[in-house]
Coordinates of N, CA, C and O in Angstrom, one line a residue:
M21 N 0.6 -6.4 19.6 CA -0.2 -5.4 20.8 C -1.3 -6.3 21.4 O -1.1 -6.4 22.5
E22 N -2.2 -6.9 20.2 CA -3.3 -7.4 21.1 C -3.1 -8.4 21.1 O -3.7 -9.2 22.3
A23 N -2.1 -9.7 20.6 CA -2.0 -10.8 21.2 C -1.4 -10.8 22.2 O -1.3 -11.6 23.1
L24 N -0.6 -9.7 22.8 CA 0.6 -9.5 24.1 C -0.4 -9.2 25.1 O -0.4 -9.5 26.5
Y25 N -1.9 -8.9 24.4 CA -2.8 -8.5 25.7 C -3.5 -9.8 26.4 O -3.5 -9.2 27.8
S26 N -3.0 -10.6 25.8 CA -3.7 -11.9 26.6 C -2.6 -12.6 27.8 O -3.1 -13.3 28.0
A27 N -1.6 -12.1 27.8 CA -0.4 -12.8 28.4 C -1.1 -12.5 30.0 O -1.3 -11.0 30.3
R28 N -0.6 -13.4 30.3 CA -1.4 -13.8 31.6 C -0.1 -13.2 33.4 O -0.9 -12.9 34.2
D29 N 1.4 -13.3 32.2 CA 2.2 -12.4 33.6 C 3.2 -12.0 32.4 O 3.7 -11.9 31.5
A30 N 4.3 -11.6 33.3 CA 5.8 -10.9 32.5 C 6.4 -11.9 32.1 O 6.7 -11.8 30.8
K31 N 6.7 -13.3 32.8 CA 7.0 -14.5 31.7 C 6.6 -15.1 30.4 O 7.0 -15.1 29.3
E32 N 4.9 -15.3 30.7 CA 4.3 -15.5 29.2 C 4.4 -14.5 28.5 O 4.3 -14.7 27.4
Y33 N 4.2 -12.9 28.9 CA 4.3 -11.8 27.6 C 5.6 -12.1 27.2 O 5.9 -12.1 25.8
M34 N 7.0 -12.3 27.7 CA 8.0 -12.2 27.1 C 8.3 -13.6 26.2 O 8.6 -13.2 24.6
S35 N 7.5 -14.6 26.8 CA 7.6 -15.6 25.6 C 7.0 -15.6 24.4 O 7.7 -15.9 23.2
L36 N 5.6 -15.1 24.7 CA 5.1 -14.8 23.3 C 5.4 -13.5 22.5 O 5.5 -13.9 21.1
S37 N 6.3 -13.0 23.2 CA 7.2 -11.7 22.7 C 7.7 -12.1 21.8 O 7.7 -11.8 20.4
D38 N 8.5 -12.9 22.0 CA 9.7 -13.5 21.6 C 9.3 -14.7 20.4 O 9.6 -14.4 18.9
E39 N 8.2 -15.4 20.4 CA 7.6 -16.0 19.1 C 7.3 -15.0 18.3 O 7.3 -15.1 16.7
L40 N 6.3 -14.2 18.1 CA 6.2 -13.0 17.6 C 7.0 -12.3 16.9 O 7.1 -12.2 15.5
D41 N 8.0 -11.7 17.6 CA 9.1 -11.5 16.6 C 9.6 -12.3 15.5 O 10.4 -12.0 14.6
A42 N 9.4 -13.4 15.6 CA 9.9 -14.5 14.4 C 9.0 -14.5 13.6 O 9.3 -15.1 12.3
L43 N 7.9 -13.7 13.4 CA 7.1 -13.3 12.0 C 7.7 -12.4 11.7 O 8.3 -11.7 12.2
G44 N 7.5 -12.5 10.0 CA 7.3 -11.5 9.0 C 6.4 -10.0 10.0 O 6.0 -10.0 10.3
Q45 N 6.8 -9.0 9.1 CA 6.3 -7.7 9.7 C 5.7 -7.2 8.2 O 6.4 -7.2 6.7
A46 N 4.6 -6.4 8.4 CA 3.7 -5.7 7.5 C 3.3 -4.5 7.8 O 2.2 -4.3 8.7
P47 N 4.4 -3.5 7.5 CA 4.3 -2.1 7.9 C 3.0 -1.4 7.7 O 2.3 -1.9 6.5
C48 N 2.6 -0.8 8.8 CA 1.1 -0.2 8.6 C 1.8 1.5 8.0 O 1.8 2.7 8.8
D49 N 2.0 1.7 6.8 CA 2.4 3.1 6.2 C 1.2 3.5 5.7 O -0.2 3.4 6.0
R50 N 1.5 4.6 5.1 CA 0.4 5.2 4.5 C -1.0 4.7 3.3 O -1.8 5.1 3.6
V51 N 0.2 4.0 2.9 CA -0.7 3.5 2.1 C -2.2 2.6 2.4 O -3.1 2.4 2.4
V52 N -1.6 1.6 3.6 CA -2.2 1.0 4.5 C -3.2 1.6 5.0 O -4.7 1.4 5.7
W53 N -3.0 2.7 5.6 CA -4.1 3.7 6.1 C -4.8 4.3 5.1 O -6.1 3.7 5.8
Q54 N -4.6 4.2 4.2 CA -5.6 4.5 2.9 C -6.7 3.2 2.6 O -7.7 4.0 2.3
I55 N -6.0 2.4 2.9 CA -7.0 1.0 2.2 C -7.9 1.0 3.5 O -9.0 0.2 3.2
A56 N -6.8 1.1 4.5 CA -8.5 0.5 5.3 C -9.4 1.4 5.9 O -10.4 1.2 5.7
Q57 N -9.1 2.9 5.1 CA -10.2 4.3 5.2 C -11.0 3.9 4.0 O -12.2 4.1 4.0
S58 N -10.3 3.4 3.1 CA -11.5 3.0 1.9 C -12.1 1.7 2.1 O -13.4 1.4 1.8
A59 N -11.4 0.7 3.1 CA -12.5 -0.5 3.1 C -13.6 0.2 4.7 O -14.6 -0.4 4.3
Q60 N -13.5 1.0 4.8 CA -14.5 1.5 6.5 C -15.3 2.6 5.3 O -17.0 2.2 5.7
R61 N -15.1 3.0 4.5 CA -16.3 3.6 3.8 C -16.9 2.7 2.5 O -18.3 2.9 2.8
A62 N -16.4 1.9 2.5 CA -17.5 1.2 2.2 C -18.0 0.1 2.6 O -19.0 -0.1 2.0
L63 N -18.1 0.1 3.8 CA -18.8 -1.0 4.9 C -20.0 0.2 5.0 O -20.6 -0.2 5.1
A64 N -19.4 1.1 5.4 CA -20.3 2.2 5.7 C -21.7 2.9 4.6 O -22.7 2.8 5.0
S65 N -21.3 2.3 3.4 CA -21.7 2.5 2.5 C -22.9 1.0 2.1 O -23.5 1.1 1.4
N66 N -22.6 -0.2 2.6 CA -23.2 -0.8 2.2 C -24.1 -1.0 3.8 O -23.9 -1.4 4.9
R67 N -25.5 -1.0 3.4 CA -26.7 -1.1 4.5 C -27.0 -2.4 5.2 O -27.3 -3.0 6.3
R68 N -26.3 -3.6 4.8 CA -26.0 -5.2 5.2 C -25.6 -5.2 6.2 O -25.5 -6.0 7.3
V69 N -24.1 -4.9 6.4 CA -23.5 -4.5 7.3 C -22.8 -3.4 8.1 O -23.1 -2.7 7.9
S70 N -22.2 -3.7 9.2 CA -22.0 -2.3 10.1 C -20.4 -2.3 9.6 O -19.7 -2.8 9.3
H71 N -20.5 -0.6 9.7 CA -19.0 0.1 9.3 C -18.2 0.2 10.9 O -17.2 0.5 10.7
R72 N -18.7 -0.3 11.9 CA -18.6 -0.4 13.2 C -17.2 -1.1 13.2 O -17.7 -2.2 14.7
I73 N -16.6 -1.8 12.6 CA -15.0 -2.4 12.8 C -13.9 -1.7 13.4 O -13.4 -0.6 13.4
K74 N -13.2 -2.4 14.7 CA -12.3 -1.9 15.3 C -10.9 -1.7 14.6 O -10.9 -2.4 13.6
P75 N -10.9 -0.3 14.7 CA -9.8 0.2 14.0 C -8.4 -0.5 13.5 O -7.7 -0.4 12.7
V76 N -7.9 -1.2 14.9 CA -7.2 -2.0 14.9 C -7.5 -3.3 13.5 O -6.3 -3.7 12.8
D77 N -8.5 -3.7 13.7 CA -8.8 -4.6 12.5 C -8.9 -4.5 11.2 O -8.2 -5.4 10.1
L78 N -9.4 -3.0 10.9 CA -9.3 -2.4 9.7 C -7.8 -2.2 9.1 O -7.6 -2.8 7.8
L79 N -6.8 -1.6 10.0 CA -5.4 -1.9 9.8 C -4.9 -3.1 9.7 O -4.2 -3.3 8.1
L80 N -5.3 -4.1 10.3 CA -4.3 -5.8 9.9 C -5.2 -5.8 8.7 O -4.3 -6.5 7.8
A81 N -6.0 -5.6 8.4 CA -6.7 -6.5 7.2 C -6.6 -5.6 6.0 O -6.2 -6.2 4.9
A82 N -6.4 -4.4 6.5 CA -5.7 -3.5 4.9 C -4.0 -4.0 4.7 O -3.7 -3.8 3.2
A83 N -3.4 -4.1 5.8 CA -2.2 -4.6 5.5 C -1.8 -6.3 4.9 O -1.5 -6.1 3.9
A84 N -2.9 -7.0 5.6 CA -3.1 -8.5 4.6 C -3.4 -8.0 3.3 O -2.8 -8.7 2.3
H85 N -4.2 -7.2 2.6 CA -4.7 -7.3 1.3 C -3.5 -6.4 0.6 O -3.2 -6.7 -0.4
H86 N -2.9 -5.6 1.2 CA -1.9 -4.8 0.6 C -0.5 -5.6 0.4 O -0.1 -5.9 -0.9
Y87 N 0.0 -6.4 1.1 CA 0.9 -7.6 1.1 C 0.8 -8.6 0.6 O 1.8 -9.6 0.7
G88 N -0.3 -8.8 0.7 CA -0.7 -10.2 0.1 C -0.6 -11.6 1.0 O -0.2 -12.4 0.5
V89 N -1.0 -11.3 2.0 CA -0.8 -12.3 3.4 C -2.0 -12.6 4.1 O -3.0 -12.3 3.8
G90 N -2.4 -13.7 4.7 CA -3.3 -14.0 5.5 C -3.6 -13.3 6.5 O -2.8 -12.7 7.0
V91 N -4.8 -13.7 7.4 CA -5.0 -13.2 8.8 C -5.2 -14.3 9.8 O -6.5 -15.0 9.1
L92 N -5.0 -14.7 10.6 CA -5.1 -15.7 11.5 C -5.7 -15.3 12.6 O -4.7 -14.1 13.2
H93 N -7.0 -15.6 13.1 CA -7.7 -14.7 14.0 C -8.8 -15.8 14.2 O -9.0 -16.7 14.1
Y94 N -9.4 -14.7 15.1 CA -10.5 -15.4 16.4 C -11.3 -14.4 16.6 O -11.9 -14.1 17.7
D95 N -12.2 -13.4 15.4 CA -12.6 -12.3 15.7 C -13.5 -12.4 14.0 O -13.0 -12.4 13.4
H96 N -14.8 -12.5 14.2 CA -15.3 -12.5 13.2 C -15.5 -11.2 12.3 O -15.9 -11.4 10.7
D97 N -15.2 -9.8 12.9 CA -14.7 -8.5 11.7 C -14.1 -9.2 10.5 O -14.4 -8.0 9.9
F98 N -12.9 -10.0 10.6 CA -12.1 -10.5 9.6 C -12.9 -10.6 8.4 O -12.3 -10.8 7.1
D99 N -13.7 -11.6 8.7 CA -14.7 -12.4 7.4 C -15.7 -11.2 7.3 O -15.7 -11.4 5.9
I100 N -16.2 -10.1 7.8 CA -17.1 -9.3 7.2 C -16.1 -8.7 6.4 O -16.7 -8.0 5.0
L101 N -14.8 -8.1 6.8 CA -14.0 -7.1 6.0 C -13.7 -7.8 5.1 O -13.1 -7.5 3.6
A102 N -12.9 -9.3 4.7 CA -13.0 -9.8 3.8 C -14.0 -10.1 2.8 O -13.8 -10.4 1.8
T103 N -15.3 -10.2 3.2 CA -16.4 -10.3 2.4 C -16.9 -9.2 1.5 O -18.0 -8.9 0.6
H104 N -17.0 -8.1 2.6 CA -17.9 -6.8 2.4 C -17.0 -5.2 2.3 O -17.8 -4.6 1.8
A105 N -16.0 -5.5 2.2 CA -14.8 -4.3 2.5 C -14.1 -4.1 1.2 O -13.4 -2.9 1.2
G106 N -14.0 -4.8 0.1 CA -13.5 -4.6 -1.1 C -12.0 -5.0 -0.8 O -10.6 -5.2 -1.5
L107 N -11.8 -5.8 0.0 CA -10.2 -6.6 0.9 C -10.1 -7.8 -0.1 O -11.3 -8.8 0.3
S108 N -9.0 -8.2 -0.3 CA -8.6 -9.4 -0.8 C -7.2 -10.4 0.0 O -6.6 -9.8 0.1
F109 N -7.9 -11.0 0.9 CA -7.0 -11.5 2.0 C -7.7 -12.9 2.8 O -8.7 -13.3 2.2
D110 N -6.3 -13.3 2.8 CA -7.2 -14.8 3.6 C -7.9 -15.1 4.9 O -6.8 -14.5 5.6
S111 N -8.9 -15.3 5.3 CA -8.9 -14.8 6.9 C -9.2 -16.0 7.5 O -10.0 -17.2 6.7
R112 N -8.5 -17.0 8.6 CA -8.5 -18.1 8.2 C -8.8 -17.9 10.5 O -8.2 -17.0 10.9
W113 N -9.7 -18.5 10.3 CA -9.9 -18.9 12.1 C -9.1 -19.5 13.2 O -8.8 -21.0 12.1
L114 N -8.6 -19.2 14.3 CA -7.9 -19.9 15.2 C -8.3 -21.1 15.3 O -7.4 -22.2 15.2
A115 N -9.6 -21.1 15.8 CA -10.5 -21.9 16.1 C -11.8 -21.9 16.1 O -11.7 -21.0 15.4
K116 N -12.8 -22.4 15.7 CA -14.3 -22.9 15.2 C -14.5 -21.4 16.3 O -14.2 -21.6 17.7
R117 N -15.4 -20.7 15.6 CA -15.8 -19.4 16.2 C -17.0 -20.1 17.4 O -17.7 -21.3 17.1
G118 N -16.9 -19.2 18.7 CA -17.8 -20.0 19.8 C -16.6 -21.0 20.5 O -17.3 -21.4 21.7
T119 N -15.6 -21.8 20.4 CA -14.7 -22.5 21.1 C -14.2 -21.9 22.1 O -13.4 -22.9 22.4
L120 N -13.4 -21.3 22.0 CA -12.4 -20.3 22.7 C -12.8 -19.1 23.6 O -14.2 -18.7 23.6
S121 N -12.5 -19.0 24.7 CA -12.7 -18.2 25.7 C -12.2 -17.0 26.2 O -10.6 -17.2 25.8

């Protein structure tokens, strides 16, 4: 849903939706929610970083950790989660930070 938010019109929305439907799914089940909460707790106990990570980013990172997949993103939050939240997943930038608007 976050990726589809960027669509500029119905045609672009449908095109992007079709492309995303071709990707595999990583369900956000109870275990993923528990991992996300543990990650948020780990961040809250670390004074060097903020625990104020968007909930959707916490869930995506927790799912990536749980299912052993990476996250392709354009959001610094995933680097924080991969480094400071006790999660293990490959955090890959879509483009160099600061180059997209």
